[in-house]
C-alpha positions as YAML, in Angstrom:
chain: A
units: angstrom
residues:
- id: 1
  name: UNK
  ca: [41.09, 47.37, -54.50]
- id: 2
  name: UNK
  ca: [38.24, 44.87, -55.04]
- id: 3
  name: UNK
  ca: [36.11, 46.45, -52.32]
- id: 4
  name: UNK
  ca: [36.55, 49.95, -53.76]
- id: 5
  name: UNK
  ca: [35.72, 48.75, -57.28]
- id: 6
  name: UNK
  ca: [32.54, 47.07, -56.01]
- id: 7
  name: UNK
  ca: [31.59, 50.20, -54.03]
- id: 8
  name: UNK
  ca: [32.10, 52.40, -57.09]
- id: 9
  name: UNK
  ca: [30.07, 50.05, -59.30]
- id: 10
  name: UNK
  ca: [27.21, 50.01, -56.78]
- id: 11
  name: UNK
  ca: [26.95, 53.81, -56.91]
- id: 12
  name: UNK
  ca: [26.88, 53.74, -60.72]
- id: 13
  name: UNK
  ca: [24.24, 50.99, -60.79]
- id: 14
  name: UNK
  ca: [22.15, 52.67, -58.09]
- id: 15
  name: UNK
  ca: [22.31, 56.02, -59.92]
- id: 16
  name: UNK
  ca: [21.17, 54.42, -63.18]
- id: 17
  name: UNK
  ca: [18.31, 52.57, -61.48]
- id: 18
  name: UNK
  ca: [17.13, 55.72, -59.72]
- id: 19
  name: UNK
  ca: [17.33, 57.80, -62.90]
- id: 20
  name: UNK
  ca: [15.43, 55.19, -64.94]
- id: 21
  name: UNK
  ca: [12.67, 54.76, -62.38]
- id: 22
  name: UNK
  ca: [12.38, 58.51, -61.86]
- id: 23
  name: UNK
  ca: [9.85, 58.95, -64.66]
- id: 24
  name: UNK
  ca: [7.67, 56.15, -63.37]
- id: 25
  name: UNK
  ca: [7.55, 57.26, -59.75]
- id: 26
  name: UNK
  ca: [4.75, 59.59, -58.75]
- id: 27
  name: UNK
  ca: [5.72, 62.87, -57.15]
- id: 28
  name: UNK
  ca: [4.20, 61.97, -53.78]
- id: 29
  name: UNK
  ca: [6.30, 58.80, -53.67]
- id: 30
  name: UNK
  ca: [9.44, 60.72, -54.57]
- id: 31
  name: UNK
  ca: [8.68, 63.12, -51.74]
- id: 32
  name: UNK
  ca: [8.25, 60.41, -49.13]
- id: 33
  name: UNK
  ca: [11.41, 58.61, -50.30]
- id: 34
  name: UNK
  ca: [13.39, 61.83, -50.13]
- id: 35
  name: UNK
  ca: [11.98, 62.67, -46.71]
- id: 36
  name: UNK
  ca: [13.02, 59.21, -45.60]
- id: 37
  name: UNK
  ca: [16.53, 59.81, -46.94]
- id: 38
  name: UNK
  ca: [16.68, 63.13, -45.13]
- id: 39
  name: UNK
  ca: [15.74, 61.50, -41.85]
- id: 40
  name: UNK
  ca: [18.23, 58.67, -42.41]
- id: 41
  name: UNK
  ca: [20.93, 61.21, -43.25]
- id: 42
  name: UNK
  ca: [20.33, 63.01, -39.97]
- id: 43
  name: UNK
  ca: [20.36, 59.68, -38.12]
- id: 44
  name: UNK
  ca: [23.68, 58.68, -39.74]
- id: 45
  name: UNK
  ca: [25.24, 62.04, -38.94]
- id: 46
  name: UNK
  ca: [24.03, 62.00, -35.35]
- id: 47
  name: UNK
  ca: [25.24, 58.41, -34.94]
- id: 48
  name: UNK
  ca: [28.72, 59.30, -36.25]
- id: 49
  name: UNK
  ca: [28.99, 62.17, -33.79]
- id: 50
  name: UNK
  ca: [27.57, 60.18, -30.87]
- id: 51
  name: UNK
  ca: [29.89, 57.23, -31.48]
- id: 52
  name: UNK
  ca: [33.10, 59.16, -32.03]
- id: 53
  name: UNK
  ca: [32.85, 62.29, -29.88]
- id: 54
  name: UNK
  ca: [33.25, 60.35, -26.58]
- id: 55
  name: UNK
  ca: [36.43, 58.79, -28.01]
- id: 56
  name: UNK
  ca: [37.88, 62.15, -29.06]
- id: 57
  name: UNK
  ca: [41.12, 63.18, -27.36]
- id: 58
  name: UNK
  ca: [40.48, 66.78, -28.41]
- id: 59
  name: UNK
  ca: [36.70, 67.35, -28.08]
- id: 60
  name: UNK
  ca: [36.99, 71.02, -28.99]
- id: 61
  name: UNK
  ca: [38.77, 70.28, -32.27]
- id: 62
  name: UNK
  ca: [35.59, 69.62, -34.25]
- id: 63
  name: UNK
  ca: [34.19, 73.02, -33.15]
- id: 64
  name: UNK
  ca: [37.35, 74.79, -34.29]
- id: 65
  name: UNK
  ca: [37.32, 72.75, -37.50]
- id: 66
  name: UNK
  ca: [33.75, 73.76, -38.35]
- id: 67
  name: UNK
  ca: [34.37, 77.42, -37.49]
- id: 68
  name: UNK
  ca: [37.69, 77.76, -39.33]
- id: 69
  name: UNK
  ca: [36.59, 75.57, -42.24]
- id: 70
  name: UNK
  ca: [33.34, 77.50, -42.61]
- id: 71
  name: UNK
  ca: [35.17, 80.84, -42.69]
- id: 72
  name: UNK
  ca: [37.60, 79.55, -45.31]
- id: 73
  name: UNK
  ca: [34.79, 78.12, -47.41]
- id: 74
  name: UNK
  ca: [32.81, 81.35, -47.25]
- id: 75
  name: UNK
  ca: [35.81, 83.55, -48.06]
- id: 76
  name: UNK
  ca: [36.53, 81.63, -51.26]
- id: 77
  name: UNK
  ca: [32.79, 81.00, -51.78]
- id: 78
  name: UNK
  ca: [32.99, 77.33, -52.73]
- id: 79
  name: UNK
  ca: [29.21, 77.08, -52.94]
- id: 80
  name: UNK
  ca: [29.02, 79.94, -55.44]
- id: 81
  name: UNK
  ca: [31.86, 78.53, -57.53]
- id: 82
  name: UNK
  ca: [30.34, 75.05, -57.68]
- id: 83
  name: UNK
  ca: [26.91, 76.46, -58.55]
- id: 84
  name: UNK
  ca: [28.45, 78.43, -61.39]
- id: 85
  name: UNK
  ca: [30.28, 75.41, -62.79]
- id: 86
  name: UNK
  ca: [27.20, 73.22, -62.44]
- id: 87
  name: UNK
  ca: [25.06, 75.76, -64.30]
- id: 88
  name: UNK
  ca: [27.60, 75.81, -67.14]
- id: 89
  name: UNK
  ca: [27.65, 72.04, -67.36]
- id: 90
  name: UNK
  ca: [24.09, 71.09, -66.53]
- id: 91
  name: UNK
  ca: [23.84, 67.36, -67.06]
- id: 92
  name: UNK
  ca: [20.13, 66.79, -67.28]
- id: 93
  name: UNK
  ca: [17.71, 69.28, -68.73]
- id: 94
  name: UNK
  ca: [15.07, 70.20, -66.19]
- id: 95
  name: UNK
  ca: [17.37, 69.74, -63.17]
- id: 96
  name: UNK
  ca: [18.46, 73.05, -61.68]
- id: 97
  name: UNK
  ca: [22.18, 73.36, -61.00]
- id: 98
  name: UNK
  ca: [21.59, 74.15, -57.35]
- id: 99
  name: UNK
  ca: [19.62, 70.92, -56.96]
- id: 100
  name: UNK
  ca: [22.40, 68.89, -58.56]
- id: 101
  name: UNK
  ca: [25.02, 70.54, -56.34]
- id: 102
  name: UNK
  ca: [22.92, 69.79, -53.28]
- id: 103
  name: UNK
  ca: [22.54, 66.16, -54.36]
- id: 104
  name: UNK
  ca: [26.22, 65.67, -55.16]
- id: 105
  name: UNK
  ca: [27.28, 67.30, -51.89]
- id: 106
  name: UNK
  ca: [24.95, 65.05, -49.93]
- id: 107
  name: UNK
  ca: [26.01, 61.97, -51.88]
- id: 108
  name: UNK
  ca: [29.74, 62.62, -51.54]
- id: 109
  name: UNK
  ca: [29.42, 63.20, -47.81]
- id: 110
  name: UNK
  ca: [27.42, 60.01, -47.36]
- id: 111
  name: UNK
  ca: [29.69, 57.95, -49.63]
- id: 112
  name: UNK
  ca: [33.11, 59.28, -48.60]
- id: 113
  name: UNK
  ca: [32.90, 60.50, -45.01]
- id: 114
  name: UNK
  ca: [32.44, 57.78, -42.46]
- id: 115
  name: UNK
  ca: [34.16, 54.91, -40.76]
- id: 116
  name: UNK
  ca: [33.39, 52.40, -43.53]
- id: 117
  name: UNK
  ca: [34.73, 54.58, -46.32]
- id: 118
  name: UNK
  ca: [37.90, 55.60, -44.45]
- id: 119
  name: UNK
  ca: [38.75, 52.46, -42.51]
- id: 120
  name: UNK
  ca: [37.53, 50.13, -45.29]
- id: 121
  name: UNK
  ca: [40.34, 50.87, -47.78]
- id: 122
  name: UNK
  ca: [42.89, 50.66, -44.96]
- id: 123
  name: UNK
  ca: [41.65, 47.24, -43.87]
- id: 124
  name: UNK
  ca: [41.62, 46.13, -47.51]
- id: 125
  name: UNK
  ca: [45.23, 47.23, -47.99]
- id: 126
  name: UNK
  ca: [46.61, 45.93, -44.70]
- id: 127
  name: UNK
  ca: [44.63, 42.70, -44.20]
- id: 128
  name: UNK
  ca: [42.90, 42.09, -47.56]
- id: 129
  name: UNK
  ca: [39.62, 42.40, -45.64]
- id: 130
  name: UNK
  ca: [36.81, 43.99, -47.69]
- id: 131
  name: UNK
  ca: [34.03, 43.52, -45.14]
- id: 132
  name: UNK
  ca: [33.65, 47.25, -44.42]
- id: 133
  name: UNK
  ca: [33.66, 48.16, -48.10]
- id: 134
  name: UNK
  ca: [31.10, 45.50, -49.05]
- id: 135
  name: UNK
  ca: [28.85, 46.74, -46.23]
- id: 136
  name: UNK
  ca: [29.33, 50.30, -47.46]
- id: 137
  name: UNK
  ca: [28.44, 49.16, -50.99]
- id: 138
  name: UNK
  ca: [25.09, 47.81, -49.83]
- id: 139
  name: UNK
  ca: [24.22, 51.12, -48.21]
- id: 140
  name: UNK
  ca: [25.45, 53.16, -51.16]
- id: 141
  name: UNK
  ca: [23.47, 51.37, -53.88]
- id: 142
  name: UNK
  ca: [20.23, 52.18, -52.02]
- id: 143
  name: UNK
  ca: [21.28, 55.75, -51.25]
- id: 144
  name: UNK
  ca: [22.42, 56.47, -54.82]
- id: 145
  name: UNK
  ca: [19.15, 55.13, -56.26]
- id: 146
  name: UNK
  ca: [17.11, 57.41, -54.00]
- id: 147
  name: UNK
  ca: [19.32, 60.44, -54.72]
- id: 148
  name: UNK
  ca: [19.29, 59.84, -58.49]
- id: 149
  name: UNK
  ca: [15.52, 59.47, -58.36]
- id: 150
  name: UNK
  ca: [15.38, 63.08, -57.21]
- id: 151
  name: UNK
  ca: [18.46, 64.71, -58.76]
- id: 152
  name: UNK
  ca: [18.94, 62.68, -61.93]
- id: 153
  name: UNK
  ca: [21.74, 60.72, -63.57]
- id: 154
  name: UNK
  ca: [24.20, 63.47, -62.62]
- id: 155
  name: UNK
  ca: [24.56, 61.69, -59.28]
- id: 156
  name: UNK
  ca: [26.76, 59.15, -61.10]
- id: 157
  name: UNK
  ca: [29.51, 61.80, -60.97]
- id: 158
  name: UNK
  ca: [30.00, 60.87, -57.33]
- id: 159
  name: UNK
  ca: [31.29, 57.41, -58.33]
- id: 160
  name: UNK
  ca: [34.71, 58.48, -59.72]
- id: 161
  name: UNK
  ca: [35.20, 60.80, -56.75]
- id: 162
  name: UNK
  ca: [34.58, 57.90, -54.37]
- id: 163
  name: UNK
  ca: [37.01, 55.73, -56.37]
- id: 164
  name: UNK
  ca: [39.74, 58.39, -56.13]
- id: 165
  name: UNK
  ca: [39.05, 58.95, -52.41]
- id: 166
  name: UNK
  ca: [39.15, 55.30, -51.38]
- id: 167
  name: UNK
  ca: [41.86, 54.51, -53.92]
- id: 168
  name: UNK
  ca: [44.12, 57.21, -52.47]
- id: 169
  name: UNK
  ca: [43.68, 55.88, -48.95]
- id: 170
  name: UNK
  ca: [44.35, 52.34, -50.20]
- id: 171
  name: UNK
  ca: [47.48, 53.41, -52.08]
- id: 172
  name: UNK
  ca: [48.90, 55.47, -49.20]
- id: 173
  name: UNK
  ca: [48.25, 52.67, -46.74]
- id: 174
  name: UNK
  ca: [49.89, 50.12, -49.06]
- id: 175
  name: UNK
  ca: [52.98, 52.29, -49.46]
- id: 176
  name: UNK
  ca: [53.41, 53.69, -45.97]
- id: 177
  name: UNK
  ca: [51.33, 51.43, -43.73]
- id: 178
  name: UNK
  ca: [48.58, 52.84, -41.49]
- id: 179
  name: UNK
  ca: [49.24, 56.51, -42.31]
- id: 180
  name: UNK
  ca: [45.94, 57.58, -40.74]
- id: 181
  name: UNK
  ca: [45.96, 57.15, -36.98]
- id: 182
  name: UNK
  ca: [42.91, 56.03, -35.00]
- id: 183
  name: UNK
  ca: [42.80, 59.44, -33.35]
- id: 184
  name: UNK
  ca: [42.65, 61.22, -36.70]
- id: 185
  name: UNK
  ca: [39.93, 58.87, -37.96]
- id: 186
  name: UNK
  ca: [37.91, 59.70, -34.86]
- id: 187
  name: UNK
  ca: [38.22, 63.46, -35.39]
- id: 188
  name: UNK
  ca: [37.39, 63.20, -39.10]
- id: 189
  name: UNK
  ca: [34.36, 61.06, -38.29]
- id: 190
  name: UNK
  ca: [33.05, 63.67, -35.83]
- id: 191
  name: UNK
  ca: [33.46, 66.51, -38.33]
- id: 192
  name: UNK
  ca: [32.01, 64.32, -41.09]
- id: 193
  name: UNK
  ca: [29.03, 63.49, -38.89]
- id: 194
  name: UNK
  ca: [28.28, 67.18, -38.36]
- id: 195
  name: UNK
  ca: [28.51, 67.78, -42.11]
- id: 196
  name: UNK
  ca: [26.17, 64.87, -42.81]
- id: 197
  name: UNK
  ca: [23.72, 66.35, -40.29]
- id: 198
  name: UNK
  ca: [23.93, 69.64, -42.17]
- id: 199
  name: UNK
  ca: [23.04, 67.85, -45.41]
- id: 200
  name: UNK
  ca: [20.08, 66.19, -43.71]
- id: 201
  name: UNK
  ca: [18.73, 69.58, -42.65]
- id: 202
  name: UNK
  ca: [19.04, 70.80, -46.24]
- id: 203
  name: UNK
  ca: [17.27, 67.74, -47.65]
- id: 204
  name: UNK
  ca: [14.35, 68.23, -45.28]
- id: 205
  name: UNK
  ca: [14.41, 71.98, -46.01]
- id: 206
  name: UNK
  ca: [14.83, 72.74, -42.32]
- id: 207
  name: UNK
  ca: [17.88, 74.94, -42.84]
- id: 208
  name: UNK
  ca: [20.15, 75.49, -45.83]
- id: 209
  name: UNK
  ca: [23.57, 75.53, -44.18]
- id: 210
  name: UNK
  ca: [25.41, 75.67, -47.53]
- id: 211
  name: UNK
  ca: [27.32, 72.54, -46.62]
- id: 212
  name: UNK
  ca: [29.69, 72.97, -49.55]
- id: 213
  name: UNK
  ca: [31.20, 76.02, -47.83]
- id: 214
  name: UNK
  ca: [31.78, 73.92, -44.71]
- id: 215
  name: UNK
  ca: [33.80, 71.20, -46.47]
- id: 216
  name: UNK
  ca: [37.22, 72.79, -45.67]
- id: 217
  name: UNK
  ca: [36.50, 71.76, -42.06]
- id: 218
  name: UNK
  ca: [37.72, 68.29, -43.07]
- id: 219
  name: UNK
  ca: [41.21, 69.71, -43.64]
- id: 220
  name: UNK
  ca: [41.64, 71.08, -40.12]
- id: 221
  name: UNK
  ca: [42.09, 67.77, -38.17]
- id: 222
  name: UNK
  ca: [44.89, 66.49, -40.48]
- id: 223
  name: UNK
  ca: [46.64, 69.86, -40.27]
- id: 224
  name: UNK
  ca: [46.27, 69.84, -36.48]
- id: 225
  name: UNK
  ca: [47.78, 66.35, -36.17]
- id: 226
  name: UNK
  ca: [50.59, 67.25, -38.56]
- id: 227
  name: UNK
  ca: [51.52, 70.31, -36.48]
- id: 228
  name: UNK
  ca: [51.18, 68.29, -33.28]
- id: 229
  name: UNK
  ca: [53.61, 65.65, -34.59]
- id: 230
  name: UNK
  ca: [56.26, 68.32, -35.14]
- id: 231
  name: UNK
  ca: [56.39, 69.30, -31.47]
...
């Protein structure tokens, strides 16, 4: 769990640094930093798709996942529900709830969805190897500082979510061995890459895809592999 603890701490530290420096950073500098993050987010998403899609055994699965997941998310209106909750519990005066939701969505996708964040806890549990998680920590402390510089200290809320996410994978792997197959990791990484791309478009204000409503797409690959294992 050392790698996960370090990763969580880096997000907290990065969020605090970004929130503290926010007042001292001129608006034009905030804009260029956020534009840079948007471009990097798109690059990370595109890289995840480009690396994993050729390895996919079911290349149509990510399309079905996005379509079905998007329909489910829209029917239950996750975006609307989260916006409502965020407005009721606004963390920092002056930050609109929609901005905080956008920041947390982007942060959680960047922190939790990716090879490092999924494979890292598994490698830590199986081989006591924290290399992936320490690498992820380096990326996350920079990302969290930039995000908190724009969205505020509320970005620190992503830290406990990351801890629960990686901790669950670590615990399951410790108990049952490699419960997540390589094929499933590949499919999740493709879907995650598309979602990260969607966040990048929102950051750069190219297109608001309401990424929150697309999050159920991450449930479709595990369900598919579960059904497949029964036949």
